[in-house]
Coordinates of C-alpha atoms in Angstrom, one line a residue:
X1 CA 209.8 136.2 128.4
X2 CA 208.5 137.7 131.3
X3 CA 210.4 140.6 133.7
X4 CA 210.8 140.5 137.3
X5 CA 211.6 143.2 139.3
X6 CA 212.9 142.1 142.6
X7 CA 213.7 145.0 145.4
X8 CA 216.0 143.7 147.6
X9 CA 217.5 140.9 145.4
X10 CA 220.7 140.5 146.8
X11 CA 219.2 139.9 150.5
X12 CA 218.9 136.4 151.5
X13 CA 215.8 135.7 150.4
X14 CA 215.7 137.6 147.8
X15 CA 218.7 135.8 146.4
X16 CA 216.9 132.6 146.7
X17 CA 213.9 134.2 144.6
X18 CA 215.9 135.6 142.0
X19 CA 217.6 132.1 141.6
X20 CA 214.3 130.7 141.5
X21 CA 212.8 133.0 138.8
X22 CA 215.7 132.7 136.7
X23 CA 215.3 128.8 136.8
X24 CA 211.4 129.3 135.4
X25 CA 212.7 131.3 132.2
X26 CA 212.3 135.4 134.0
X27 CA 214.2 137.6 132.8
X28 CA 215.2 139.2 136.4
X29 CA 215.9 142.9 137.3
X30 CA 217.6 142.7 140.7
X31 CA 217.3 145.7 143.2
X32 CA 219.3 146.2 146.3
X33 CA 221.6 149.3 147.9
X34 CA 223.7 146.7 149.8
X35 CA 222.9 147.5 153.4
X36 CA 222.0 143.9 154.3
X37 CA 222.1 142.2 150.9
X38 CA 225.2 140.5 149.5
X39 CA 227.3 140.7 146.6
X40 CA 228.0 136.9 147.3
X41 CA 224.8 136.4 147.7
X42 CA 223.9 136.6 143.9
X43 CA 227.2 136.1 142.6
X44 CA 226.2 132.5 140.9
X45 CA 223.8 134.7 138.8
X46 CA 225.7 137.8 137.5
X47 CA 226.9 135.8 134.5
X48 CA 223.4 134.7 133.5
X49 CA 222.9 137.0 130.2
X50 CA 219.1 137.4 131.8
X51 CA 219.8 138.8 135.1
X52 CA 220.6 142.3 135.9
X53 CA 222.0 144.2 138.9
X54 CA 221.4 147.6 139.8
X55 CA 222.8 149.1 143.0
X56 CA 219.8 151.3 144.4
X57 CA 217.9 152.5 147.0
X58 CA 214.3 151.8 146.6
X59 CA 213.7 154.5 149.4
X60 CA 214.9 157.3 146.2
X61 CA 211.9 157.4 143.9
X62 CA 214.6 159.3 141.2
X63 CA 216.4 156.6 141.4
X64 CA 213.5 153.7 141.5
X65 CA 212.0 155.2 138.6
X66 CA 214.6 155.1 136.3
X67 CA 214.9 151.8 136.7
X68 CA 211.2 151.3 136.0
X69 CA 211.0 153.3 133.0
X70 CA 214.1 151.2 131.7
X71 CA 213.3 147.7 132.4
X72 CA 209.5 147.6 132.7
X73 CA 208.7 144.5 134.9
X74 CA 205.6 142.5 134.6
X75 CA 205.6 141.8 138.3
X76 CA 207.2 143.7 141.1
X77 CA 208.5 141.1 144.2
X78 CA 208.8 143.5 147.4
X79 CA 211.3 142.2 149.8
X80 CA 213.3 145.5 150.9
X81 CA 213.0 146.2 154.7
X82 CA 215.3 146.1 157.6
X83 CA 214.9 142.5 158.5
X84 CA 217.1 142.5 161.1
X85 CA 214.5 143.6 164.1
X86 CA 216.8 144.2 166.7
X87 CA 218.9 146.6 165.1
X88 CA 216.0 149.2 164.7
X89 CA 215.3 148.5 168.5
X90 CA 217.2 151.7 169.1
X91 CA 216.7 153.3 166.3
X92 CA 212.6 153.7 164.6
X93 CA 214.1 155.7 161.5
X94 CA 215.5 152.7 160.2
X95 CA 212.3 150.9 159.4
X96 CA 210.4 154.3 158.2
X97 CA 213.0 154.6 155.7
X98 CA 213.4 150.9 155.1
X99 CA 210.5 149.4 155.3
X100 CA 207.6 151.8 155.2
X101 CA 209.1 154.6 152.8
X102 CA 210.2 151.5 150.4
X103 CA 206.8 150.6 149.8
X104 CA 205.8 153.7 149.1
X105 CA 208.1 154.6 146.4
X106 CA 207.7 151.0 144.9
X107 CA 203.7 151.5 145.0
X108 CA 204.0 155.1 143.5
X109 CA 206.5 153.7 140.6
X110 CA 204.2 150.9 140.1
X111 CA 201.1 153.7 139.4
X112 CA 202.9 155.9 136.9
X113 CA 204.3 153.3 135.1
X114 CA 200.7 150.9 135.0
X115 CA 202.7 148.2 136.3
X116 CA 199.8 146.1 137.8
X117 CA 201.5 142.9 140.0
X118 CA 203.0 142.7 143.1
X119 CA 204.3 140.7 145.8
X120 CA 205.1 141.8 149.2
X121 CA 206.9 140.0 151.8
X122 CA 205.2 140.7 155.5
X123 CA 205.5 139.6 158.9
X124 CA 203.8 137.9 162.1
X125 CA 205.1 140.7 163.7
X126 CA 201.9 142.5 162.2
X127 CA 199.9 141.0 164.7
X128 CA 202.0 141.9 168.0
X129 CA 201.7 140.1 171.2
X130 CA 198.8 137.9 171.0
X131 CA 200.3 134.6 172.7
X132 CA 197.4 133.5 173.7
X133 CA 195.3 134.0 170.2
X134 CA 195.4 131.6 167.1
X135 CA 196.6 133.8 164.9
X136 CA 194.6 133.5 161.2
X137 CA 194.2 136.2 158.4
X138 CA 191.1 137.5 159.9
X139 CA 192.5 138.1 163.4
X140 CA 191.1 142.0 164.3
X141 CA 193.1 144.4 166.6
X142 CA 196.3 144.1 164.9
X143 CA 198.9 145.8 167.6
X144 CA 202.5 145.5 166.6
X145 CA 204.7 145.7 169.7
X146 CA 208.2 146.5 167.1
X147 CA 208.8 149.0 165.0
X148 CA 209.2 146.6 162.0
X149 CA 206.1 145.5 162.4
X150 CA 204.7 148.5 162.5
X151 CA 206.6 149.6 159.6
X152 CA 205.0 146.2 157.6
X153 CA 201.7 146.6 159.0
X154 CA 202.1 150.6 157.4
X155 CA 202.8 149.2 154.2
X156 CA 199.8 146.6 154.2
X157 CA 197.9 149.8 154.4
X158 CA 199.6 151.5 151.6
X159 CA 199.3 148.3 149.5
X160 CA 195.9 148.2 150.1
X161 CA 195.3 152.0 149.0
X162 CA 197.3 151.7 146.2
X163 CA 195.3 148.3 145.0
X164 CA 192.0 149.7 144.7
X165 CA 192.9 153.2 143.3
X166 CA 194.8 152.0 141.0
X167 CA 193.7 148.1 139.9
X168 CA 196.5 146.3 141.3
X169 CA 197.1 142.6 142.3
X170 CA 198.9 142.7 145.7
X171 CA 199.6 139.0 146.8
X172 CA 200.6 139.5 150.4
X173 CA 202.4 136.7 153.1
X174 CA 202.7 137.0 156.5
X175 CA 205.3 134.7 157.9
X176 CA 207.9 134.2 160.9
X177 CA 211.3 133.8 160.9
X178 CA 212.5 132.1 157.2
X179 CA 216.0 130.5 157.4
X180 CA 218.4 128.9 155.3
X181 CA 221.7 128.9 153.5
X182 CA 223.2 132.4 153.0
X183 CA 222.3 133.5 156.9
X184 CA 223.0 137.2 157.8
X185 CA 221.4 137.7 161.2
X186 CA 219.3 136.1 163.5
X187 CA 219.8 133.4 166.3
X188 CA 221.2 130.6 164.1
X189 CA 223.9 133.0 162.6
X190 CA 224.4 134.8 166.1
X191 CA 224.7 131.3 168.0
X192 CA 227.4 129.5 165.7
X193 CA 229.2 133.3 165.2
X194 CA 229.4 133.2 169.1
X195 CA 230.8 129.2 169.8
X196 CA 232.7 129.7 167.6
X197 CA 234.7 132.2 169.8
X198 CA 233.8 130.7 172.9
X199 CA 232.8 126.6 172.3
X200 CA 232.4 126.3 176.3
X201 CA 230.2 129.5 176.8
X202 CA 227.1 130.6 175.3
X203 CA 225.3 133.6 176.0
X204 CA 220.7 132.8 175.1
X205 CA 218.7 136.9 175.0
X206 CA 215.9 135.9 177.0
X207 CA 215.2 132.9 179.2
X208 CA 215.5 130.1 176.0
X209 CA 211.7 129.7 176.1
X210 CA 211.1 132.0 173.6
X211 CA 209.5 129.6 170.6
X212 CA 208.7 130.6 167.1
X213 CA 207.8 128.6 164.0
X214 CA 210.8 128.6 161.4
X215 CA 210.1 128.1 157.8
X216 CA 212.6 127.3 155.5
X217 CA 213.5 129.9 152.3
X218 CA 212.8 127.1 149.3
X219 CA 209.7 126.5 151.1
X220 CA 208.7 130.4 151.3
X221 CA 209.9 130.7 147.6
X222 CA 207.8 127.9 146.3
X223 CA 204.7 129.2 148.0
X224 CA 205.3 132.8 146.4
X225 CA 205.4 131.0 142.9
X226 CA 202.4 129.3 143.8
X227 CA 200.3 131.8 144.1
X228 CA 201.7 134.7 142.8
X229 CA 199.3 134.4 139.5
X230 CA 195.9 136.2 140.9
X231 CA 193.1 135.3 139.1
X232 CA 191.1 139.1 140.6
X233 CA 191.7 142.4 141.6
X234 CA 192.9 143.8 145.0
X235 CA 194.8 142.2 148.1
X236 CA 195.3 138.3 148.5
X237 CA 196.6 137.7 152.0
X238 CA 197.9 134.5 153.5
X239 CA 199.8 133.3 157.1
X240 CA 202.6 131.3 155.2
X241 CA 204.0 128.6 158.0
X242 CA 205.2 125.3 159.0
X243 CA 204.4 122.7 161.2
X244 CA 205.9 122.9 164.5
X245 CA 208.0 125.6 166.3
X246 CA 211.2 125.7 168.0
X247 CA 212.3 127.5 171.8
X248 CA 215.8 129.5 171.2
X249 CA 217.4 126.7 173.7
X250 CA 216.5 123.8 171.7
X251 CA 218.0 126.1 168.7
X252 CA 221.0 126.0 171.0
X253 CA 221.2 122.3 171.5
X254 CA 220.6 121.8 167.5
X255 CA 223.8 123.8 166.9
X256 CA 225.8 122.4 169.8
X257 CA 225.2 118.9 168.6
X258 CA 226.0 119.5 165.1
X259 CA 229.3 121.2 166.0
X260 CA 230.3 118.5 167.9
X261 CA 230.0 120.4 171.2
X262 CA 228.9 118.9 174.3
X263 CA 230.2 120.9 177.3
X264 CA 228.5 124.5 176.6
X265 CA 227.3 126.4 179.8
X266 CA 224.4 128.0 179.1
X267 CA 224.4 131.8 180.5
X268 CA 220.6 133.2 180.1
X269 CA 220.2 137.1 180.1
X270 CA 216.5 136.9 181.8
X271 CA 212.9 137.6 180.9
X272 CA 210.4 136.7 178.3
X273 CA 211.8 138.5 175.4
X274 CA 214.9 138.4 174.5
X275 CA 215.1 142.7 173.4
X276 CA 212.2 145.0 173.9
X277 CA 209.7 144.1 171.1
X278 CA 210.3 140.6 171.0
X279 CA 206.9 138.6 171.0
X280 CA 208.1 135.2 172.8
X281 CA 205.8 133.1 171.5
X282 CA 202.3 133.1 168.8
X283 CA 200.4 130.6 167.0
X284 CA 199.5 130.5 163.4
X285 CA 196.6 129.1 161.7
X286 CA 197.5 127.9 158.3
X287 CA 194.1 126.2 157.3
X288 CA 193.6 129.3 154.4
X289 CA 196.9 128.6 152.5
X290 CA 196.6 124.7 153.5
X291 CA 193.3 124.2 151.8
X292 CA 194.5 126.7 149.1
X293 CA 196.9 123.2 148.4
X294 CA 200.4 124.5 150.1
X295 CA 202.3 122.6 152.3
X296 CA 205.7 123.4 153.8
X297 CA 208.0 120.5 153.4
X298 CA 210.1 121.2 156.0
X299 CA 208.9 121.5 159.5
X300 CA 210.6 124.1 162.1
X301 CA 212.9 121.7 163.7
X302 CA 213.9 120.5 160.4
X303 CA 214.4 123.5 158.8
X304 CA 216.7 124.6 161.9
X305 CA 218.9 121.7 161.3
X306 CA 218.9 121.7 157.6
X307 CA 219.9 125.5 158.2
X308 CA 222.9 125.0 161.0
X309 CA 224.0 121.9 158.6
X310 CA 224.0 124.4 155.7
X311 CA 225.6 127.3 157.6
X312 CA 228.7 125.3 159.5
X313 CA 229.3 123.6 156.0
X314 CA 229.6 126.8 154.2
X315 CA 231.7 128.1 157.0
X316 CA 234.2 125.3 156.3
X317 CA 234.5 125.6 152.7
X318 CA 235.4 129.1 153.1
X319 CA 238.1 128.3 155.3

């Protein structure tokens, strides 16, 4: 049977990976101090006699490598970060602990204990504000404009490093905002969170044209099973995307119509971005992980509804 180790298990997309691998026959280590992750999140799965929890901080290498020396994964799945961008805004520490230390500890647990696979979940935001740009995996002059992906585009680095000295397989993905059931942050959750107090009133960061491709979390999970078996040595990177892309106002409109609301004042805070480090808009080329025979089956307007369906449904029956 073959061990996954996934840091950051309890998160929401980590969840959805966990769930995933336990459905292929993994045995599943699960990794996660709680700080965004969710007890809930993986409740479903505690019983399953072949997954394990352990409450850590992958930014403690003491800690991490206890773990490692214990369970002794076959494959390592990265996915422990701050994900929530605008929290670290104020506050750079966050994703140098987070994000960038993270990876470090993970990489230097993954030398001592000659644990050669890994996936590593990172981010358009790698690539900063190039609106104008088709964004593809060669693109040079990579300039993050937020500390997270600064923090991401740090732990590329490392990742690479750590590959060649050491004969790793690092399957890297670069994608944009993944939604779904299980929501924590981000405009979905903030917008149904806020008309829910206030159904006649809603407050849009920005001026609404801010528009970003949204990919749907089964979709990103069954692209990382895809191609998580390398066939070579070294770094595999791929822009993981969808077709399409949604502006925060037509998010609005999505969530007003499926709440049945159809009176809601718009109030727009101004400017581009809707925080400092906010790119407004980019554009991916997917033709590397199209031709390598991936599609995602949701496109972004799709996979906003599916999600705001999913998220106002699981409201209710919690009520």
């Amino acid at each position: 049977m073959k061990r996954a180790l996934v840091v950051g298990g309890a998160g929401f997309i980590g969840s959805h990976l966990c769930c995933a691998l336990l459905k292929k026959g993994w045995y599943v280590v699960c990794i996660d101090n709680f700080s965004l992750g969710s007890r809930g999140n993986i409740r479903e799965l505690l019983p399953d006699k072949n997954f394990v929890l352990y409450e850590a901080d992958a930014a403690k290498v003491d800690a991490m490598e206890v773990i490692f020396e214990k369970e002794r994964p076959d494959y390592v799945y990265h996915l422990a970060a701050n994900s929530d961008i605008q929290a670290s805004a104020s506050n750079p520490e966050i994703e140098y602990r987070n994000t960038y230390t993270t990876t470090f500890q993970i990489l230097s647990c993954m030398r001592k204990f000659h644990i050669p696979r890994l996936f590593f979940a990172s981010t358009s935001a790698v690539y900063g504000d190039k609106r104008e740009s088709v964004l593809d995996e060669h693109t040079p002059d990579l300039a993050p404009v937020s500390y997270y992906g600064a923090a991401k585009l740090g732990s590329e680095a490392l990742i690479s490093a750590f590959s060649y000295m050491n004969e790793m397989q690092a399957l890297i993905f670069r994608f944009p905002n993944v939604i779904g059931p299980k929501l924590t942050h981000g405009v979905i959750f903030d917008f149904i969170y806020k008309l829910e107090k206030d159904p006649k009133c809603l407050q849009i960061l920005g001026d609404g044209n801010q528009t970003k491709p949204y990919i749907y979390v089964s979709d990103l999970v069954g692209a990382i099973l895809k191609f998580q078996d390398m066939r070579h040595l070294g770094v595999e990177l791929y822009n993981v995307g969808v077709e399409g892309e949604t502006s925060v106002t037509r998010i609005a409109d999505i969530i007003c119509e499926e709440m049945g609301l159809d009176s809601v004042q718009y109030h727009y805070t101004g400017g581009e971005g809707g925080w400092k480090g906010d790119v407004p808009r980019f554009h991916y080329c997917l033709d590397k992980i199209h031709k390598a025979g991936w599609v995602a089956v949701y496109s972004s307007d799709e996979a906003v509804r599916k999600t705001v369906r999913e998220n106002i449904s699981g409201k209710e029956d919690h009520e």
